[in-house]
mmCIF file of C-alpha atoms and ligand atoms in Angstrom:
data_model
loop_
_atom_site.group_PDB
_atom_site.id
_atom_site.type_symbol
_atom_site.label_atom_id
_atom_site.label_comp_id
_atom_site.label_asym_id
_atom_site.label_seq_id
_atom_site.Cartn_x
_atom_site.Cartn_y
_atom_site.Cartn_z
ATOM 1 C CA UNK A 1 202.073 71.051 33.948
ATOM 2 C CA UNK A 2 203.134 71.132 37.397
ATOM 3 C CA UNK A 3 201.752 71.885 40.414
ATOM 4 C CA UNK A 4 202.550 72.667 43.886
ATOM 5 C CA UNK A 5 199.862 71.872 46.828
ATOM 6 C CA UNK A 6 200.213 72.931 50.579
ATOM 7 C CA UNK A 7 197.509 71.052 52.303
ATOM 8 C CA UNK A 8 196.813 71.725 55.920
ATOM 9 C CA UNK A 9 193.471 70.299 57.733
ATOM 10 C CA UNK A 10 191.244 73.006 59.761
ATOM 11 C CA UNK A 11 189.511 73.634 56.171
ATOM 12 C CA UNK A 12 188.463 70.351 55.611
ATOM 13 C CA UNK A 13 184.623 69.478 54.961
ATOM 14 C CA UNK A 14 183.116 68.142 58.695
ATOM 15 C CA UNK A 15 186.382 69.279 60.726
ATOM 16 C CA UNK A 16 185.283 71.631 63.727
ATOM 17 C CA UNK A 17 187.441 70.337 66.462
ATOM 18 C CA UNK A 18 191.512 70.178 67.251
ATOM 19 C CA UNK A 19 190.701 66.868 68.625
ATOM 20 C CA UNK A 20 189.420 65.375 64.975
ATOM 21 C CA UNK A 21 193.246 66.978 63.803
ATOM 22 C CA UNK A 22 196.034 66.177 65.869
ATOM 23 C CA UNK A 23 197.661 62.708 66.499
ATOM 24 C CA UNK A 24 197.062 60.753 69.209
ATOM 25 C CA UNK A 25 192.985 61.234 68.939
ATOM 26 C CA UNK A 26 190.860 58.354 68.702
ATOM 27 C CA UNK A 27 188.844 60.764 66.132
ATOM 28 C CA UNK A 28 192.178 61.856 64.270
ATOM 29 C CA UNK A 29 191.905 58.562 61.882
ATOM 30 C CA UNK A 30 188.555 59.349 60.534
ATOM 31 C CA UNK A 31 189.135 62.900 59.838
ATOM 32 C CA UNK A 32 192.882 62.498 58.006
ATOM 33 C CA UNK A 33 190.605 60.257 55.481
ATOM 34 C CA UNK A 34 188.397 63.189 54.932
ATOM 35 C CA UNK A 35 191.487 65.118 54.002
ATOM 36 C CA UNK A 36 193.287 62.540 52.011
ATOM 37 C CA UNK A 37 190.491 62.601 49.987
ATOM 38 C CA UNK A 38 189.968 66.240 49.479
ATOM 39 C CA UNK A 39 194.313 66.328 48.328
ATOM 40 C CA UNK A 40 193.455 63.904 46.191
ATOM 41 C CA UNK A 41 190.084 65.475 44.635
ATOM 42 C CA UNK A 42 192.464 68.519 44.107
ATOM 43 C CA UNK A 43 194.922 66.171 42.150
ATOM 44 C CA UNK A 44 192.162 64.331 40.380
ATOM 45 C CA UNK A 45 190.853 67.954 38.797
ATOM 46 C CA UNK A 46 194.218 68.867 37.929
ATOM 47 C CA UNK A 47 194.656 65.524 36.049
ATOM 48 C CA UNK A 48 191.684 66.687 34.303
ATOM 49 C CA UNK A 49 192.948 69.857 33.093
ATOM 50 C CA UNK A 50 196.359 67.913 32.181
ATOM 51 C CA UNK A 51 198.676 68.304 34.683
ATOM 52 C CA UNK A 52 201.341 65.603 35.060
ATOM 53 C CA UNK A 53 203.025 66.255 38.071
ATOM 54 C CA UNK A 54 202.513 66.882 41.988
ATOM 55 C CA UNK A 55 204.517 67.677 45.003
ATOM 56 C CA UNK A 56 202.428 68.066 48.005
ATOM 57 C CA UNK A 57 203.688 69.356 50.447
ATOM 58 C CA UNK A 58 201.847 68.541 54.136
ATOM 59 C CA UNK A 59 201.767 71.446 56.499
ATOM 60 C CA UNK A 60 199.641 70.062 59.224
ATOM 61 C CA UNK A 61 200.873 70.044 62.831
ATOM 62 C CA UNK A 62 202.912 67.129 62.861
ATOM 63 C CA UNK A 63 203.614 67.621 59.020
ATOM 64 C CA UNK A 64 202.642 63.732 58.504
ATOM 65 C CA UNK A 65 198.663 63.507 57.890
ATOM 66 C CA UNK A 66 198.792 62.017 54.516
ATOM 67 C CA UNK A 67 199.228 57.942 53.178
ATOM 68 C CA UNK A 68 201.617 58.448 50.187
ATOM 69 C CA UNK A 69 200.831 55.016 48.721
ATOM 70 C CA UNK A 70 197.307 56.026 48.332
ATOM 71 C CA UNK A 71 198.137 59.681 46.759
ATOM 72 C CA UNK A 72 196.737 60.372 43.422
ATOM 73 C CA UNK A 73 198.241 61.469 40.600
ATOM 74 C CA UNK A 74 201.614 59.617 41.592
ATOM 75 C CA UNK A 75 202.137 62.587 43.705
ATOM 76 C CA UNK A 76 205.533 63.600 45.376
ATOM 77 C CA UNK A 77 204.987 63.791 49.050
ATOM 78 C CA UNK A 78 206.812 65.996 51.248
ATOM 79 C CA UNK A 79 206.165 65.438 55.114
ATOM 80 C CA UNK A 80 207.635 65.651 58.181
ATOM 81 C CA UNK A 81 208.905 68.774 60.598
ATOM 82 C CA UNK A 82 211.645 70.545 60.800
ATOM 83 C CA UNK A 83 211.012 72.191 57.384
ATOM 84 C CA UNK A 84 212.428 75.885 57.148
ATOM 85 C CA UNK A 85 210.063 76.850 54.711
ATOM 86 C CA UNK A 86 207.172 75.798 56.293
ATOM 87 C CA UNK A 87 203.782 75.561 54.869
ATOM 88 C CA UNK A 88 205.703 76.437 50.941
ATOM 89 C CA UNK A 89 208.806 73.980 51.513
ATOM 90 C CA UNK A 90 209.926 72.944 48.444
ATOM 91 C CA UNK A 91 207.951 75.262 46.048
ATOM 92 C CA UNK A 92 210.205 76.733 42.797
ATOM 93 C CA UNK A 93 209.454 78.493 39.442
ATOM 94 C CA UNK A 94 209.361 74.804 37.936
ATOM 95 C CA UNK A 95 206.022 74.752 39.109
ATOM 96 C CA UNK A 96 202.890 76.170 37.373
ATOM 97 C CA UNK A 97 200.075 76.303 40.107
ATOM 98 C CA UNK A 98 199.902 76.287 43.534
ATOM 99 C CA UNK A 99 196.753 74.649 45.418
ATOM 100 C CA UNK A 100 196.314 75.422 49.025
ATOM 101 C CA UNK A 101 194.301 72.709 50.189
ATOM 102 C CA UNK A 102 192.092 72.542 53.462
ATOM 103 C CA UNK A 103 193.538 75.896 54.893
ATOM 104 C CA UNK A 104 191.458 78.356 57.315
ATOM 105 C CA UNK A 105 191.153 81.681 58.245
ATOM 106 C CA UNK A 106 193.459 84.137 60.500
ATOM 107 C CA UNK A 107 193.169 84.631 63.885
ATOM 108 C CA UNK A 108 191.414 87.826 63.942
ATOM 109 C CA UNK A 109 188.745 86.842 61.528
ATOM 110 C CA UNK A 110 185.248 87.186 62.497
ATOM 111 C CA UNK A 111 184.488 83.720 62.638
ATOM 112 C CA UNK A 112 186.724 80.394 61.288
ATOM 113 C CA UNK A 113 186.571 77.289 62.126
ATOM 114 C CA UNK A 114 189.786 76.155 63.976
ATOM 115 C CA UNK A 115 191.203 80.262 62.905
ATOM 116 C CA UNK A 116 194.998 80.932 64.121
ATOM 117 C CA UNK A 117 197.977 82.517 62.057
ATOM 118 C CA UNK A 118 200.771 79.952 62.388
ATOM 119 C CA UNK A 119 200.942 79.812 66.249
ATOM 120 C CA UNK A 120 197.748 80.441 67.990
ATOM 121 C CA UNK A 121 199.499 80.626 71.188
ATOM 122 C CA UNK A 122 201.734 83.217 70.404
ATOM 123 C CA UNK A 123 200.447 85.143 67.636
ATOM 124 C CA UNK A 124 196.858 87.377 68.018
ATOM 125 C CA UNK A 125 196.943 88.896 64.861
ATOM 126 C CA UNK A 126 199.176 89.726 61.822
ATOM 127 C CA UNK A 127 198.769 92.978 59.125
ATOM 128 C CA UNK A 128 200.757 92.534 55.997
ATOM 129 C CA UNK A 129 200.782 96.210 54.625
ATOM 130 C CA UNK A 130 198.447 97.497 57.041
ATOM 131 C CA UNK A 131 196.099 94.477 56.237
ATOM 132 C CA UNK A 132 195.236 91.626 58.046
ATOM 133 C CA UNK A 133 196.613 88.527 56.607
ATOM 134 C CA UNK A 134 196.200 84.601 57.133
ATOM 135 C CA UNK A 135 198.382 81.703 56.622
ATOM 136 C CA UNK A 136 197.394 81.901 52.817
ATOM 137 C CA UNK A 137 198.148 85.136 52.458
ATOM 138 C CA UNK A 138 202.033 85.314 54.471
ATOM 139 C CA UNK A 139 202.633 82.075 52.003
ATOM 140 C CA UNK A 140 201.475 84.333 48.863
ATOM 141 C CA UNK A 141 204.754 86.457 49.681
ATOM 142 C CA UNK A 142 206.720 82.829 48.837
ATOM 143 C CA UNK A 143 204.452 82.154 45.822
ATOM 144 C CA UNK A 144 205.651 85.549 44.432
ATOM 145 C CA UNK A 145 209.075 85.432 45.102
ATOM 146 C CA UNK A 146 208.894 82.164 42.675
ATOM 147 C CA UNK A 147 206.595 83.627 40.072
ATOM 148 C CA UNK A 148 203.878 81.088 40.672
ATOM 149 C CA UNK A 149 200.200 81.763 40.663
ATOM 150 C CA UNK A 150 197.932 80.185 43.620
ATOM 151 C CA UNK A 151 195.217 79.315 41.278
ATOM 152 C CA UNK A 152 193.033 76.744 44.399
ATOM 153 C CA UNK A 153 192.164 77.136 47.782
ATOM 154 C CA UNK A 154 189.843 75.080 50.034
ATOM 155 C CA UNK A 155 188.147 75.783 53.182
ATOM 156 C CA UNK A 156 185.318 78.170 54.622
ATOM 157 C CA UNK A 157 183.992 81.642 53.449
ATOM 158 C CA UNK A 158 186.830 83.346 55.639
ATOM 159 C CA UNK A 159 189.448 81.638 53.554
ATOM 160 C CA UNK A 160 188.305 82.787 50.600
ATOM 161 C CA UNK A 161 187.322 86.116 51.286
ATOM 162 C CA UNK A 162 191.636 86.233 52.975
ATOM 163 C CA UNK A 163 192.771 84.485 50.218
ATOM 164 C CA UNK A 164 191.763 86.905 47.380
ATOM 165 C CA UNK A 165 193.304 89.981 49.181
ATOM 166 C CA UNK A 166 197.023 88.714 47.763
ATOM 167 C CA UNK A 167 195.665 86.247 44.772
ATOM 168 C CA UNK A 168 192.754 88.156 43.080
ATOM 169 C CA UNK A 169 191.659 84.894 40.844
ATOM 170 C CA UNK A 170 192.088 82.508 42.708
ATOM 171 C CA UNK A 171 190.175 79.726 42.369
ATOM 172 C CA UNK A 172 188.096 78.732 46.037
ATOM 173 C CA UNK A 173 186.236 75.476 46.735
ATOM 174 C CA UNK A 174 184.056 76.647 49.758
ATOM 175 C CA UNK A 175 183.150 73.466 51.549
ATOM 176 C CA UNK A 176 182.166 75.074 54.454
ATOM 177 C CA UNK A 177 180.444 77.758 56.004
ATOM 178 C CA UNK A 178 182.013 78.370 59.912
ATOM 179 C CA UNK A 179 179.255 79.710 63.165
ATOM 180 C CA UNK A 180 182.020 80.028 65.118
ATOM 181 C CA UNK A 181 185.369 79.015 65.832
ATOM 182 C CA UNK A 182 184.625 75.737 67.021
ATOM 183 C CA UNK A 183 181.182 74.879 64.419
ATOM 184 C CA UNK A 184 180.747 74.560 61.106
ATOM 185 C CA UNK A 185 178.049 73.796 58.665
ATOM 186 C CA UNK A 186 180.000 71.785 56.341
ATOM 187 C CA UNK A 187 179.077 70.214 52.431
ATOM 188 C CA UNK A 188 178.817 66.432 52.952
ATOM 189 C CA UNK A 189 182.977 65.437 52.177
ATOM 190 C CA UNK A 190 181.254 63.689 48.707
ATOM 191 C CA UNK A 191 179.955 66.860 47.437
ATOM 192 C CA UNK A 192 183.077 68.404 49.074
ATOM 193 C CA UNK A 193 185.290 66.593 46.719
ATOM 194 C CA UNK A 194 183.255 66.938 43.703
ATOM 195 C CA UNK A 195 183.454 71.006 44.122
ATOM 196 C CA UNK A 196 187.018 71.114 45.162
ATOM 197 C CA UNK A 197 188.041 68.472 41.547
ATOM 198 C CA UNK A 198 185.585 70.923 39.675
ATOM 199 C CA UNK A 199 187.282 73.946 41.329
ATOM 200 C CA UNK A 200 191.084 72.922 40.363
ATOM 201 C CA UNK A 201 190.093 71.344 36.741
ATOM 202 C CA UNK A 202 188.644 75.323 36.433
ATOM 203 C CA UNK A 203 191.482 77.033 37.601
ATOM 204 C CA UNK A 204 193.943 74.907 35.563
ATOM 205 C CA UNK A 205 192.003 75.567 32.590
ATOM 206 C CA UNK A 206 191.748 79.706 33.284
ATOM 207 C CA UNK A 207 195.664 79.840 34.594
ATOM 208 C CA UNK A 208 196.823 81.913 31.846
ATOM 209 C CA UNK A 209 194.403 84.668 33.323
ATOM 210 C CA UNK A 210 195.143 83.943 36.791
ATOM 211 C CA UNK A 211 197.375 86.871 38.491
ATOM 212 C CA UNK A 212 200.352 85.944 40.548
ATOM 213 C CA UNK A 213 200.422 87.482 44.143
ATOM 214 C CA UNK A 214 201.836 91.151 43.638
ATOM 215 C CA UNK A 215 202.465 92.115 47.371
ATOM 216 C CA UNK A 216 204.179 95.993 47.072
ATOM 217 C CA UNK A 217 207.465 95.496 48.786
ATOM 218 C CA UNK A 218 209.115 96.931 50.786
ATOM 219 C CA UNK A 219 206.721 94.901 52.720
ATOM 220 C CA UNK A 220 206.275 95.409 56.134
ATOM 221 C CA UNK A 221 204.954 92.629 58.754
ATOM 222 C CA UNK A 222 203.520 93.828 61.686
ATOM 223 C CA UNK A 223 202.792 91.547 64.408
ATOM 224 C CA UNK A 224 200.608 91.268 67.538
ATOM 225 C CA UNK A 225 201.559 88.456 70.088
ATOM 226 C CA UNK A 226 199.646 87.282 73.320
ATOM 227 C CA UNK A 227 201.750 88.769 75.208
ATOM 228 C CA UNK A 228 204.798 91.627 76.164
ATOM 229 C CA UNK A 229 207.427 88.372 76.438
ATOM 230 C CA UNK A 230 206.707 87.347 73.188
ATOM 231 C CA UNK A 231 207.425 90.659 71.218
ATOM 232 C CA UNK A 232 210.784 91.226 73.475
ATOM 233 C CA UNK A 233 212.009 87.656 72.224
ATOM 234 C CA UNK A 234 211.238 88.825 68.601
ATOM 235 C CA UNK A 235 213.433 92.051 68.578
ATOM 236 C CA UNK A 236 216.518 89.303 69.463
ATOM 237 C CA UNK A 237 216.260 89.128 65.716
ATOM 238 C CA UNK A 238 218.417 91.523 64.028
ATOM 239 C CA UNK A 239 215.749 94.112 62.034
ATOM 240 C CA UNK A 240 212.592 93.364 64.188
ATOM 241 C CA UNK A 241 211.585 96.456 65.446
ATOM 242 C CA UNK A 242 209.370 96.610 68.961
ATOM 243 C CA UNK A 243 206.503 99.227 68.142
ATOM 244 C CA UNK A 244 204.443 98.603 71.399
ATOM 245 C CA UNK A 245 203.982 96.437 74.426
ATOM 246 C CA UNK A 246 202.894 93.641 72.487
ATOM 247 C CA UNK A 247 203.802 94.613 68.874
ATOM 248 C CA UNK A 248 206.819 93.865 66.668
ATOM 249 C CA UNK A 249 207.566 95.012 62.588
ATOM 250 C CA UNK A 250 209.992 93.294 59.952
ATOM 251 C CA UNK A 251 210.307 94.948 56.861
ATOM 252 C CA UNK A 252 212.662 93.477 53.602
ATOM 253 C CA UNK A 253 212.622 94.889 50.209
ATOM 254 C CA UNK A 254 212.444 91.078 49.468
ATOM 255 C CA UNK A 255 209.352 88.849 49.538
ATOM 256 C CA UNK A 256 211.259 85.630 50.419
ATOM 257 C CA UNK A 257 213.386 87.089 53.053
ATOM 258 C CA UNK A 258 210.718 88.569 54.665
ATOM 259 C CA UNK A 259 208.805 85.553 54.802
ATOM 260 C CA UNK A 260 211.959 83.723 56.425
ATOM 261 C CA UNK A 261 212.120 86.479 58.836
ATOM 262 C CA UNK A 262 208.777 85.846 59.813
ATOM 263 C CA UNK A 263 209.159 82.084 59.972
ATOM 264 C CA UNK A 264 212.377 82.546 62.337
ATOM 265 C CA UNK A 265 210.219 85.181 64.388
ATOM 266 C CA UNK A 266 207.299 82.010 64.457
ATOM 267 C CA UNK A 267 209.792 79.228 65.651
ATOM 268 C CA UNK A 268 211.426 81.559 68.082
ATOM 269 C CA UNK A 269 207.961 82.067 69.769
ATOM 270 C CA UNK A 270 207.486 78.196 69.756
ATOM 271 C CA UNK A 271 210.556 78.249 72.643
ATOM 272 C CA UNK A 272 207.797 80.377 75.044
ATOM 273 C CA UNK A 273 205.626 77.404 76.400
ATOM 274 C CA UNK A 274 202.724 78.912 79.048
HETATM 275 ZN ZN1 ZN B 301 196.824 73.195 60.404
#
């Protein structure tokens, strides 16, 4: 059994602040332990259940949180930027299960710690099929194209409650629950771990009844930027249609390509600095 993780680090048990995330922080060392250890209590529950083989796959900012020699499960590790397929680089129907580990809720969710969808200085909001959609759920359209079911996810209520929209059964470790954007009332990271190995030895051991992502395509992605500047850029993209001052659509008959359109539509943005 083989499984696919795509850990990020906003969702992570005691993480509240960008400065506890991002390189160059004197708190950044501490809190890239935390997650190492909630990837690896992911890995550790899948062992459990019998799985034999890991690619994970770090989608963090810099794309290089993790220390590969310490790992479990002999896992592949898969780091670094550029990566054109993002946060789901390197998934394919070889794999069984997909874990997203440590991820967090949209931007226009009530209240989640650390919340954005992909670039929070760009993007205000994103509706999949008239929906709003996070991170977890965009990556479900990648997860479907491949057949694979995302069985885990880890982070606050919000998470969850985002997650299920596009995977029904998934499995969801809540190790946290968020006050606000910048607070959360978090599980000590021991009794974090211990739900989120419990969590993925559970969904390993259900998979058979766990449904892939069945997003109705054509799909349409309809996003809301910061600003007029950003949505003009967008429509530079063959098929992105402009559909008000600060509003752009894609729509593909094709889960995949519609994610990639929406990827090139994210880097593009990255090129507007404020
Ligand atoms: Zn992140």
């Amino acid at each position: 059994m083989k499984i696919y993780i795509s850990s990020d680090m906003e969702g992570t048990a005691g993480v509240v602040d960008w400065t506890q995330c991002l390189h160059g922080n004197p708190e950044y060392g501490y809190y890239r332990e935390l997650l190492q250890n909630e990837v690896n209590a992911s890995i550790e529950g899948a062992l459990a259940a019998g799985a034999t083989e890991f690619l994970v796959n770090d989608s963090h900012s810099s794309m290089q949180n993790l220390k590969p020699a310490t790992l479990a499960g002999n896992a592949r590790y898969l780091s670094g930027k550029h990566k054109p397929m993002y946060m789901m680089q390197g998934l394919d129907s070889s794999f069984d299960a997909i874990f997203f580990v440590s991820y967090h809720g949209s931007m226009s969710s009530d209240s989640s710690v650390l919340s954005h969808t992909y670039n929070p200085r760009a993007i205000a909001d994103i509706k999949l099929n008239g929906v709003i959609v996070s991170e977890a759920g965009l990556n479900c359209l990648v997860a479907q194209h491949y057949g694979v079911p995302v069985v885990l996810v880890t982070g606050d209520e919000t998470t969850r409650i985002e997650t299920e929209v596009w995977s029904p059964d998934v499995r969801a470790a809540v190790v946290k629950e968020s006050v606000s954007r910048l607070a959360a009332n978090s599980m000590h990271p021991v009794e974090a771990c211990t739900l989120i190995k419990s969590k993925a030895t559970e969904a390993l051991n259900n998979l058979s009844a766990i449904r892939k992502p069945a997003i109705s395509m054509p799909g349409t992605i309809e996003i809301t930027f910061h600003n007029g500047d950003f949505a003009e850029q967008a429509t530079w993209i063959p098929g992105t249609t402009r559909t008000g001052a600060k509003k752009v659509e894609i729509t593909d008959s094709d889960p995949l390509n519609l994610f990639k359109r929406f990827i090139t539509t994210v880097i593009l943005s990255r090129t507007i600095v404020e």
